[in-house]
């Protein structure tokens, strides 16, 4: 029975589906001509072609690409003064279907549709043709088992109430144009939303006449990748690169121009696709009352590495350094890369980035991937060993200069030597004419070790304005030992890691990076080689001599790291400080005696007052009080002389140090 209902529903809307098909036939897809994929995860798509008269061009996008498409879409059509772009927003389908005369938002069946249109006039064909308005749709029992069938209750144009079994109705047509139009619109929306993972942006071009139009946009894309091959052939070192691209779009690439861009442009996503609504306050009706007074504030007026003289030796061919123990005559010179037969990409700078454009058109079906030739060129290269301060063996490596004329992105390198696989290497972004090192294995015929020592040595000692500055050097010395057990001489680049807050002393590096110094080391055949690298860190100690104790000053006079003239000056300063300390001690002793006598004087005076001056005991206290006064007078004179001597001793000490400059 349910299938019967769907059949009736299809019969009822079939004319509308045909009308919809006729409408869609007026829309077109503009051919894809060019794609540029960026290493930042974006792709630039360009469509172009000829159109006639006013046109609608539909472009499909994955849902996660709509925001970027809306942000970057460019329309070039000289004949259309007012182009526009229409699309279904995130809630278009449900909200629009709910707003129509026929609510399709909940996928209603035929009974529900007819029930929602009660009062609408329809023409039905059953045993005959009938015209009337829908009264209701109801289920009526068929038998005592509880089965029911839907019946349509119709009020005909003659005013007769009639009921029809929906199973017996062959077609239903609405006479109201508004109902027909809303039904047609609902079906259009449902058809357009069949693919839930993509959205169509329809570009409306109202221009006239035949002309060429262009649409372009930027959307998210799978990163393009690159892999290199390097043949360290003795006669002609060859470098080759292949780009790996993925067509993850919903469009087939047919004879397109493909460009691959290496760079890191700024990019972000802004949510332009979903609709946004601004919350507004609800205010009471301004029917009566006075406006509230508001005061507005017054607007204010708006208001690098050192340049080393010793450089790398002249580039050598790879057969000048042997990475095995065979003789010169036994080195294989076959090339693993034939070269010369590959149509590679052309390269050019593009807005601070580097663009590779494939020379031939590219064909790649949607959701497919491909590996395409990007670069092939003979380059300058020499084989060598590289030791990066750790491990028991140096690494097999090569020194390369980018003579391809292109800026090359980072990627893996498969290395061949003597026509056979030698190992894998990695390289970071490689600029034109830039020298780089790569390593792809270990040389087991050379063993390496290192030993680290640290020593403190005296530097300079300065005295100025009473402050002594002692500069000491901490020397870090690392000795590298290489034992070459092979029968051939080898060249090695030693990468010595920089120590924190140090400077290089010896030897002089031919170049340095942010983290290492580089040195050239020659390893004689069947021999041992040592290389020592020394760095130093300068530390400073300041001593305020004016506040230093006598013992401290005498201690520095015995420090043999300090120059003899400085030690002699400190000896004189220590003696003056000792004299000043002795004078200060004498002052303190006299002051202590006078305070003790003053205390005795006060005690005797109180006893005198208690005993009375006329009593024998009072007379004794009176004599003692006179004697104490005489002693205090004598100490006052001594204290004045002692203070004068202390001031003189302090002045001599301070003047000596303040005027001392060594």
mmCIF file with all atom_site columns, C-alpha atoms in Angstrom, residues 129-301:
data_model
loop_
_atom_site.group_PDB
_atom_site.id
_atom_site.type_symbol
_atom_site.label_atom_id
_atom_site.label_alt_id
_atom_site.label_comp_id
_atom_site.label_asym_id
_atom_site.label_entity_id
_atom_site.label_seq_id
_atom_site.pdbx_PDB_ins_code
_atom_site.Cartn_x
_atom_site.Cartn_y
_atom_site.Cartn_z
_atom_site.occupancy
_atom_site.B_iso_or_equiv
_atom_site.pdbx_formal_charge
_atom_site.auth_seq_id
_atom_site.auth_comp_id
_atom_site.auth_asym_id
_atom_site.auth_atom_id
_atom_site.pdbx_PDB_model_num
ATOM 1   C CA . UNK A 1 129 ? -12.709 13.778 -13.616 1.00 0.00 ? 129 UNK A CA 1
ATOM 2   C CA . UNK A 1 130 ? -13.779 15.673 -10.519 1.00 0.00 ? 130 UNK A CA 1
ATOM 3   C CA . UNK A 1 131 ? -13.070 19.211 -9.342  1.00 0.00 ? 131 UNK A CA 1
ATOM 4   C CA . UNK A 1 132 ? -13.476 20.353 -5.778  1.00 0.00 ? 132 UNK A CA 1
ATOM 5   C CA . UNK A 1 133 ? -11.867 21.558 -2.544  1.00 0.00 ? 133 UNK A CA 1
ATOM 6   C CA . UNK A 1 134 ? -10.148 19.289 -0.034  1.00 0.00 ? 134 UNK A CA 1
ATOM 7   C CA . UNK A 1 135 ? -12.146 18.819 3.143   1.00 0.00 ? 135 UNK A CA 1
ATOM 8   C CA . UNK A 1 136 ? -10.038 16.209 4.881   1.00 0.00 ? 136 UNK A CA 1
ATOM 9   C CA . UNK A 1 137 ? -8.099  12.955 4.524   1.00 0.00 ? 137 UNK A CA 1
ATOM 10  C CA . UNK A 1 138 ? -9.071  10.139 6.860   1.00 0.00 ? 138 UNK A CA 1
ATOM 11  C CA . UNK A 1 139 ? -8.342  6.453  7.440   1.00 0.00 ? 139 UNK A CA 1
ATOM 12  C CA . UNK A 1 140 ? -11.312 4.094  7.194   1.00 0.00 ? 140 UNK A CA 1
ATOM 13  C CA . UNK A 1 141 ? -11.347 0.477  8.380   1.00 0.00 ? 141 UNK A CA 1
ATOM 14  C CA . UNK A 1 142 ? -11.276 -2.202 5.700   1.00 0.00 ? 142 UNK A CA 1
ATOM 15  C CA . UNK A 1 143 ? -12.205 -5.190 7.852   1.00 0.00 ? 143 UNK A CA 1
ATOM 16  C CA . UNK A 1 144 ? -12.403 -6.285 11.448  1.00 0.00 ? 144 UNK A CA 1
ATOM 17  C CA . UNK A 1 145 ? -8.624  -6.958 11.576  1.00 0.00 ? 145 UNK A CA 1
ATOM 18  C CA . UNK A 1 146 ? -7.866  -3.273 12.051  1.00 0.00 ? 146 UNK A CA 1
ATOM 19  C CA . UNK A 1 147 ? -6.576  -2.583 8.542   1.00 0.00 ? 147 UNK A CA 1
ATOM 20  C CA . UNK A 1 148 ? -7.394  0.902  7.191   1.00 0.00 ? 148 UNK A CA 1
ATOM 21  C CA . UNK A 1 149 ? -7.223  2.730  3.874   1.00 0.00 ? 149 UNK A CA 1
ATOM 22  C CA . UNK A 1 150 ? -6.883  6.493  3.234   1.00 0.00 ? 150 UNK A CA 1
ATOM 23  C CA . UNK A 1 151 ? -9.875  8.316  1.820   1.00 0.00 ? 151 UNK A CA 1
ATOM 24  C CA . UNK A 1 152 ? -10.030 11.842 0.412   1.00 0.00 ? 152 UNK A CA 1
ATOM 25  C CA . UNK A 1 153 ? -13.111 13.900 1.319   1.00 0.00 ? 153 UNK A CA 1
ATOM 26  C CA . UNK A 1 154 ? -13.856 16.431 -1.428  1.00 0.00 ? 154 UNK A CA 1
ATOM 27  C CA . UNK A 1 155 ? -16.435 19.211 -1.693  1.00 0.00 ? 155 UNK A CA 1
ATOM 28  C CA . UNK A 1 156 ? -17.127 19.403 -5.437  1.00 0.00 ? 156 UNK A CA 1
ATOM 29  C CA . UNK A 1 157 ? -17.906 22.526 -7.420  1.00 0.00 ? 157 UNK A CA 1
ATOM 30  C CA . UNK A 1 158 ? -21.560 21.466 -7.419  1.00 0.00 ? 158 UNK A CA 1
ATOM 31  C CA . UNK A 1 159 ? -21.595 21.567 -3.604  1.00 0.00 ? 159 UNK A CA 1
ATOM 32  C CA . UNK A 1 160 ? -21.648 17.774 -3.249  1.00 0.00 ? 160 UNK A CA 1
ATOM 33  C CA . UNK A 1 161 ? -19.504 16.105 -0.547  1.00 0.00 ? 161 UNK A CA 1
ATOM 34  C CA . UNK A 1 162 ? -17.741 13.090 -2.112  1.00 0.00 ? 162 UNK A CA 1
ATOM 35  C CA . UNK A 1 163 ? -15.159 10.636 -0.789  1.00 0.00 ? 163 UNK A CA 1
ATOM 36  C CA . UNK A 1 164 ? -12.507 8.875  -2.861  1.00 0.00 ? 164 UNK A CA 1
ATOM 37  C CA . UNK A 1 165 ? -10.256 5.978  -1.991  1.00 0.00 ? 165 UNK A CA 1
ATOM 38  C CA . UNK A 1 166 ? -6.739  7.202  -2.669  1.00 0.00 ? 166 UNK A CA 1
ATOM 39  C CA . UNK A 1 167 ? -5.930  3.832  -4.168  1.00 0.00 ? 167 UNK A CA 1
ATOM 40  C CA . UNK A 1 168 ? -8.509  4.536  -6.884  1.00 0.00 ? 168 UNK A CA 1
ATOM 41  C CA . UNK A 1 169 ? -7.186  8.016  -7.749  1.00 0.00 ? 169 UNK A CA 1
ATOM 42  C CA . UNK A 1 170 ? -4.812  8.070  -10.756 1.00 0.00 ? 170 UNK A CA 1
ATOM 43  C CA . UNK A 1 171 ? -3.771  11.762 -10.611 1.00 0.00 ? 171 UNK A CA 1
ATOM 44  C CA . UNK A 1 172 ? -4.143  14.912 -8.535  1.00 0.00 ? 172 UNK A CA 1
ATOM 45  C CA . UNK A 1 173 ? -3.555  18.469 -9.779  1.00 0.00 ? 173 UNK A CA 1
ATOM 46  C CA . UNK A 1 174 ? -3.803  21.713 -7.821  1.00 0.00 ? 174 UNK A CA 1
ATOM 47  C CA . UNK A 1 175 ? -5.555  24.591 -9.522  1.00 0.00 ? 175 UNK A CA 1
ATOM 48  C CA . UNK A 1 176 ? -4.003  27.321 -7.363  1.00 0.00 ? 176 UNK A CA 1
ATOM 49  C CA . UNK A 1 177 ? -0.844  28.659 -9.080  1.00 0.00 ? 177 UNK A CA 1
ATOM 50  C CA . UNK A 1 178 ? 0.658   29.648 -5.706  1.00 0.00 ? 178 UNK A CA 1
ATOM 51  C CA . UNK A 1 179 ? 0.454   26.044 -4.508  1.00 0.00 ? 179 UNK A CA 1
ATOM 52  C CA . UNK A 1 180 ? 1.947   24.803 -7.771  1.00 0.00 ? 180 UNK A CA 1
ATOM 53  C CA . UNK A 1 181 ? 4.798   27.321 -7.583  1.00 0.00 ? 181 UNK A CA 1
ATOM 54  C CA . UNK A 1 182 ? 5.636   26.450 -3.956  1.00 0.00 ? 182 UNK A CA 1
ATOM 55  C CA . UNK A 1 183 ? 5.543   22.748 -4.783  1.00 0.00 ? 183 UNK A CA 1
ATOM 56  C CA . UNK A 1 184 ? 7.901   23.343 -7.687  1.00 0.00 ? 184 UNK A CA 1
ATOM 57  C CA . UNK A 1 185 ? 10.248  25.393 -5.487  1.00 0.00 ? 185 UNK A CA 1
ATOM 58  C CA . UNK A 1 186 ? 10.249  22.733 -2.777  1.00 0.00 ? 186 UNK A CA 1
ATOM 59  C CA . UNK A 1 187 ? 11.178  20.058 -5.304  1.00 0.00 ? 187 UNK A CA 1
ATOM 60  C CA . UNK A 1 188 ? 13.966  22.283 -6.677  1.00 0.00 ? 188 UNK A CA 1
ATOM 61  C CA . UNK A 1 189 ? 15.443  22.668 -3.204  1.00 0.00 ? 189 UNK A CA 1
ATOM 62  C CA . UNK A 1 190 ? 15.163  18.962 -2.445  1.00 0.00 ? 190 UNK A CA 1
ATOM 63  C CA . UNK A 1 191 ? 16.818  18.058 -5.755  1.00 0.00 ? 191 UNK A CA 1
ATOM 64  C CA . UNK A 1 192 ? 19.648  20.562 -5.186  1.00 0.00 ? 192 UNK A CA 1
ATOM 65  C CA . UNK A 1 193 ? 20.379  19.192 -1.708  1.00 0.00 ? 193 UNK A CA 1
ATOM 66  C CA . UNK A 1 194 ? 20.627  15.524 -2.672  1.00 0.00 ? 194 UNK A CA 1
ATOM 67  C CA . UNK A 1 195 ? 24.412  15.578 -2.195  1.00 0.00 ? 195 UNK A CA 1
ATOM 68  C CA . UNK A 1 196 ? 24.839  16.437 1.473   1.00 0.00 ? 196 UNK A CA 1
ATOM 69  C CA . UNK A 1 197 ? 28.636  16.676 1.161   1.00 0.00 ? 197 UNK A CA 1
ATOM 70  C CA . UNK A 1 198 ? 28.696  19.454 -1.443  1.00 0.00 ? 198 UNK A CA 1
ATOM 71  C CA . UNK A 1 199 ? 27.019  22.738 -2.297  1.00 0.00 ? 199 UNK A CA 1
ATOM 72  C CA . UNK A 1 200 ? 26.415  24.476 -5.623  1.00 0.00 ? 200 UNK A CA 1
ATOM 73  C CA . UNK A 1 201 ? 27.293  28.130 -6.049  1.00 0.00 ? 201 UNK A CA 1
ATOM 74  C CA . UNK A 1 202 ? 25.347  29.524 -8.988  1.00 0.00 ? 202 UNK A CA 1
ATOM 75  C CA . UNK A 1 203 ? 26.930  32.503 -10.744 1.00 0.00 ? 203 UNK A CA 1
ATOM 76  C CA . UNK A 1 204 ? 24.292  34.644 -12.429 1.00 0.00 ? 204 UNK A CA 1
ATOM 77  C CA . UNK A 1 205 ? 25.595  36.603 -15.434 1.00 0.00 ? 205 UNK A CA 1
ATOM 78  C CA . UNK A 1 206 ? 22.909  38.919 -16.869 1.00 0.00 ? 206 UNK A CA 1
ATOM 79  C CA . UNK A 1 207 ? 25.021  40.113 -19.822 1.00 0.00 ? 207 UNK A CA 1
ATOM 80  C CA . UNK A 1 208 ? 24.172  39.546 -23.459 1.00 0.00 ? 208 UNK A CA 1
ATOM 81  C CA . UNK A 1 209 ? 26.019  38.367 -26.566 1.00 0.00 ? 209 UNK A CA 1
ATOM 82  C CA . UNK A 1 210 ? 28.778  35.853 -27.024 1.00 0.00 ? 210 UNK A CA 1
ATOM 83  C CA . UNK A 1 211 ? 31.794  36.529 -24.847 1.00 0.00 ? 211 UNK A CA 1
ATOM 84  C CA . UNK A 1 212 ? 34.541  34.856 -22.848 1.00 0.00 ? 212 UNK A CA 1
ATOM 85  C CA . UNK A 1 213 ? 34.087  34.730 -19.064 1.00 0.00 ? 213 UNK A CA 1
ATOM 86  C CA . UNK A 1 214 ? 36.399  33.611 -16.296 1.00 0.00 ? 214 UNK A CA 1
ATOM 87  C CA . UNK A 1 215 ? 35.766  32.419 -12.748 1.00 0.00 ? 215 UNK A CA 1
ATOM 88  C CA . UNK A 1 216 ? 38.542  31.822 -10.226 1.00 0.00 ? 216 UNK A CA 1
ATOM 89  C CA . UNK A 1 217 ? 38.673  30.953 -6.534  1.00 0.00 ? 217 UNK A CA 1
ATOM 90  C CA . UNK A 1 218 ? 40.903  29.511 -3.809  1.00 0.00 ? 218 UNK A CA 1
ATOM 91  C CA . UNK A 1 219 ? 39.806  26.452 -1.811  1.00 0.00 ? 219 UNK A CA 1
ATOM 92  C CA . UNK A 1 220 ? 41.451  23.945 0.567   1.00 0.00 ? 220 UNK A CA 1
ATOM 93  C CA . UNK A 1 221 ? 43.480  21.235 -1.133  1.00 0.00 ? 221 UNK A CA 1
ATOM 94  C CA . UNK A 1 222 ? 45.734  18.338 -0.287  1.00 0.00 ? 222 UNK A CA 1
ATOM 95  C CA . UNK A 1 223 ? 49.364  19.437 -0.015  1.00 0.00 ? 223 UNK A CA 1
ATOM 96  C CA . UNK A 1 224 ? 51.497  18.737 -3.035  1.00 0.00 ? 224 UNK A CA 1
ATOM 97  C CA . UNK A 1 225 ? 54.636  16.830 -2.193  1.00 0.00 ? 225 UNK A CA 1
ATOM 98  C CA . UNK A 1 226 ? 57.990  16.337 -3.839  1.00 0.00 ? 226 UNK A CA 1
ATOM 99  C CA . UNK A 1 227 ? 60.582  13.584 -3.942  1.00 0.00 ? 227 UNK A CA 1
ATOM 100 C CA . UNK A 1 228 ? 64.067  13.925 -5.395  1.00 0.00 ? 228 UNK A CA 1
ATOM 101 C CA . UNK A 1 229 ? 66.647  11.618 -6.921  1.00 0.00 ? 229 UNK A CA 1
ATOM 102 C CA . UNK A 1 230 ? 70.387  12.388 -6.879  1.00 0.00 ? 230 UNK A CA 1
ATOM 103 C CA . UNK A 1 231 ? 72.985  10.457 -8.859  1.00 0.00 ? 231 UNK A CA 1
ATOM 104 C CA . UNK A 1 232 ? 76.520  11.189 -7.649  1.00 0.00 ? 232 UNK A CA 1
ATOM 105 C CA . UNK A 1 233 ? 77.906  10.129 -11.008 1.00 0.00 ? 233 UNK A CA 1
ATOM 106 C CA . UNK A 1 234 ? 81.611  10.824 -11.411 1.00 0.00 ? 234 UNK A CA 1
ATOM 107 C CA . UNK A 1 235 ? 81.240  12.555 -14.756 1.00 0.00 ? 235 UNK A CA 1
ATOM 108 C CA . UNK A 1 236 ? 77.848  14.285 -14.466 1.00 0.00 ? 236 UNK A CA 1
ATOM 109 C CA . UNK A 1 237 ? 76.063  14.496 -11.093 1.00 0.00 ? 237 UNK A CA 1
ATOM 110 C CA . UNK A 1 238 ? 72.345  14.596 -11.919 1.00 0.00 ? 238 UNK A CA 1
ATOM 111 C CA . UNK A 1 239 ? 69.462  15.891 -9.803  1.00 0.00 ? 239 UNK A CA 1
ATOM 112 C CA . UNK A 1 240 ? 65.827  15.037 -10.488 1.00 0.00 ? 240 UNK A CA 1
ATOM 113 C CA . UNK A 1 241 ? 62.576  15.973 -8.747  1.00 0.00 ? 241 UNK A CA 1
ATOM 114 C CA . UNK A 1 242 ? 59.037  14.564 -9.032  1.00 0.00 ? 242 UNK A CA 1
ATOM 115 C CA . UNK A 1 243 ? 55.906  16.277 -7.774  1.00 0.00 ? 243 UNK A CA 1
ATOM 116 C CA . UNK A 1 244 ? 53.146  14.198 -6.167  1.00 0.00 ? 244 UNK A CA 1
ATOM 117 C CA . UNK A 1 245 ? 49.710  15.792 -6.529  1.00 0.00 ? 245 UNK A CA 1
ATOM 118 C CA . UNK A 1 246 ? 46.204  14.736 -5.489  1.00 0.00 ? 246 UNK A CA 1
ATOM 119 C CA . UNK A 1 247 ? 42.987  15.770 -7.204  1.00 0.00 ? 247 UNK A CA 1
ATOM 120 C CA . UNK A 1 248 ? 40.734  15.705 -4.145  1.00 0.00 ? 248 UNK A CA 1
ATOM 121 C CA . UNK A 1 249 ? 38.119  17.965 -5.753  1.00 0.00 ? 249 UNK A CA 1
ATOM 122 C CA . UNK A 1 250 ? 34.768  17.014 -7.260  1.00 0.00 ? 250 UNK A CA 1
ATOM 123 C CA . UNK A 1 251 ? 35.944  18.024 -10.739 1.00 0.00 ? 251 UNK A CA 1
ATOM 124 C CA . UNK A 1 252 ? 37.914  16.003 -13.299 1.00 0.00 ? 252 UNK A CA 1
ATOM 125 C CA . UNK A 1 253 ? 41.067  17.670 -14.569 1.00 0.00 ? 253 UNK A CA 1
ATOM 126 C CA . UNK A 1 254 ? 40.963  17.559 -18.359 1.00 0.00 ? 254 UNK A CA 1
ATOM 127 C CA . UNK A 1 255 ? 43.843  19.156 -20.265 1.00 0.00 ? 255 UNK A CA 1
ATOM 128 C CA . UNK A 1 256 ? 44.396  21.751 -17.542 1.00 0.00 ? 256 UNK A CA 1
ATOM 129 C CA . UNK A 1 257 ? 47.446  23.918 -16.946 1.00 0.00 ? 257 UNK A CA 1
ATOM 130 C CA . UNK A 1 258 ? 48.860  22.756 -13.596 1.00 0.00 ? 258 UNK A CA 1
ATOM 131 C CA . UNK A 1 259 ? 51.154  24.903 -11.459 1.00 0.00 ? 259 UNK A CA 1
ATOM 132 C CA . UNK A 1 260 ? 52.756  23.946 -8.166  1.00 0.00 ? 260 UNK A CA 1
ATOM 133 C CA . UNK A 1 261 ? 53.691  26.824 -5.852  1.00 0.00 ? 261 UNK A CA 1
ATOM 134 C CA . UNK A 1 262 ? 56.284  26.588 -3.079  1.00 0.00 ? 262 UNK A CA 1
ATOM 135 C CA . UNK A 1 263 ? 55.837  29.167 -0.328  1.00 0.00 ? 263 UNK A CA 1
ATOM 136 C CA . UNK A 1 264 ? 54.022  29.962 2.880   1.00 0.00 ? 264 UNK A CA 1
ATOM 137 C CA . UNK A 1 265 ? 51.352  32.641 2.304   1.00 0.00 ? 265 UNK A CA 1
ATOM 138 C CA . UNK A 1 266 ? 49.189  33.772 5.196   1.00 0.00 ? 266 UNK A CA 1
ATOM 139 C CA . UNK A 1 267 ? 45.794  32.065 5.072   1.00 0.00 ? 267 UNK A CA 1
ATOM 140 C CA . UNK A 1 268 ? 42.810  31.682 7.365   1.00 0.00 ? 268 UNK A CA 1
ATOM 141 C CA . UNK A 1 269 ? 39.182  30.535 7.342   1.00 0.00 ? 269 UNK A CA 1
ATOM 142 C CA . UNK A 1 270 ? 36.317  32.868 8.100   1.00 0.00 ? 270 UNK A CA 1
ATOM 143 C CA . UNK A 1 271 ? 32.802  31.505 8.552   1.00 0.00 ? 271 UNK A CA 1
ATOM 144 C CA . UNK A 1 272 ? 31.046  33.256 5.661   1.00 0.00 ? 272 UNK A CA 1
ATOM 145 C CA . UNK A 1 273 ? 28.780  30.357 4.701   1.00 0.00 ? 273 UNK A CA 1
ATOM 146 C CA . UNK A 1 274 ? 26.414  29.964 7.701   1.00 0.00 ? 274 UNK A CA 1
ATOM 147 C CA . UNK A 1 275 ? 24.017  32.857 8.355   1.00 0.00 ? 275 UNK A CA 1
ATOM 148 C CA . UNK A 1 276 ? 24.615  34.958 11.448  1.00 0.00 ? 276 UNK A CA 1
ATOM 149 C CA . UNK A 1 277 ? 22.013  36.862 13.432  1.00 0.00 ? 277 UNK A CA 1
ATOM 150 C CA . UNK A 1 278 ? 22.648  39.768 15.755  1.00 0.00 ? 278 UNK A CA 1
ATOM 151 C CA . UNK A 1 279 ? 20.850  39.811 19.085  1.00 0.00 ? 279 UNK A CA 1
ATOM 152 C CA . UNK A 1 280 ? 18.887  43.017 19.705  1.00 0.00 ? 280 UNK A CA 1
ATOM 153 C CA . UNK A 1 281 ? 17.315  44.256 22.934  1.00 0.00 ? 281 UNK A CA 1
ATOM 154 C CA . UNK A 1 282 ? 13.566  44.270 23.334  1.00 0.00 ? 282 UNK A CA 1
ATOM 155 C CA . UNK A 1 283 ? 12.358  47.772 24.277  1.00 0.00 ? 283 UNK A CA 1
ATOM 156 C CA . UNK A 1 284 ? 8.924   48.785 25.564  1.00 0.00 ? 284 UNK A CA 1
ATOM 157 C CA . UNK A 1 285 ? 6.587   50.676 23.235  1.00 0.00 ? 285 UNK A CA 1
ATOM 158 C CA . UNK A 1 286 ? 7.295   54.407 23.287  1.00 0.00 ? 286 UNK A CA 1
ATOM 159 C CA . UNK A 1 287 ? 3.640   55.393 23.665  1.00 0.00 ? 287 UNK A CA 1
ATOM 160 C CA . UNK A 1 288 ? 4.028   58.060 26.295  1.00 0.00 ? 288 UNK A CA 1
ATOM 161 C CA . UNK A 1 289 ? 6.535   59.616 28.661  1.00 0.00 ? 289 UNK A CA 1
ATOM 162 C CA . UNK A 1 290 ? 9.613   61.749 28.277  1.00 0.00 ? 290 UNK A CA 1
ATOM 163 C CA . UNK A 1 291 ? 12.883  60.753 26.667  1.00 0.00 ? 291 UNK A CA 1
ATOM 164 C CA . UNK A 1 292 ? 15.700  59.978 29.069  1.00 0.00 ? 292 UNK A CA 1
ATOM 165 C CA . UNK A 1 293 ? 18.498  62.526 29.171  1.00 0.00 ? 293 UNK A CA 1
ATOM 166 C CA . UNK A 1 294 ? 21.913  61.267 27.991  1.00 0.00 ? 294 UNK A CA 1
ATOM 167 C CA . UNK A 1 295 ? 25.281  63.046 28.008  1.00 0.00 ? 295 UNK A CA 1
ATOM 168 C CA . UNK A 1 296 ? 27.717  62.093 25.238  1.00 0.00 ? 296 UNK A CA 1
ATOM 169 C CA . UNK A 1 297 ? 31.421  62.371 25.872  1.00 0.00 ? 297 UNK A CA 1
ATOM 170 C CA . UNK A 1 298 ? 33.550  64.715 23.768  1.00 0.00 ? 298 UNK A CA 1
ATOM 171 C CA . UNK A 1 299 ? 35.626  63.014 21.068  1.00 0.00 ? 299 UNK A CA 1
ATOM 172 C CA . UNK A 1 300 ? 39.380  63.349 21.497  1.00 0.00 ? 300 UNK A CA 1
ATOM 173 C CA . UNK A 1 301 ? 41.770  63.801 18.506  1.00 0.00 ? 301 UNK A CA 1
#
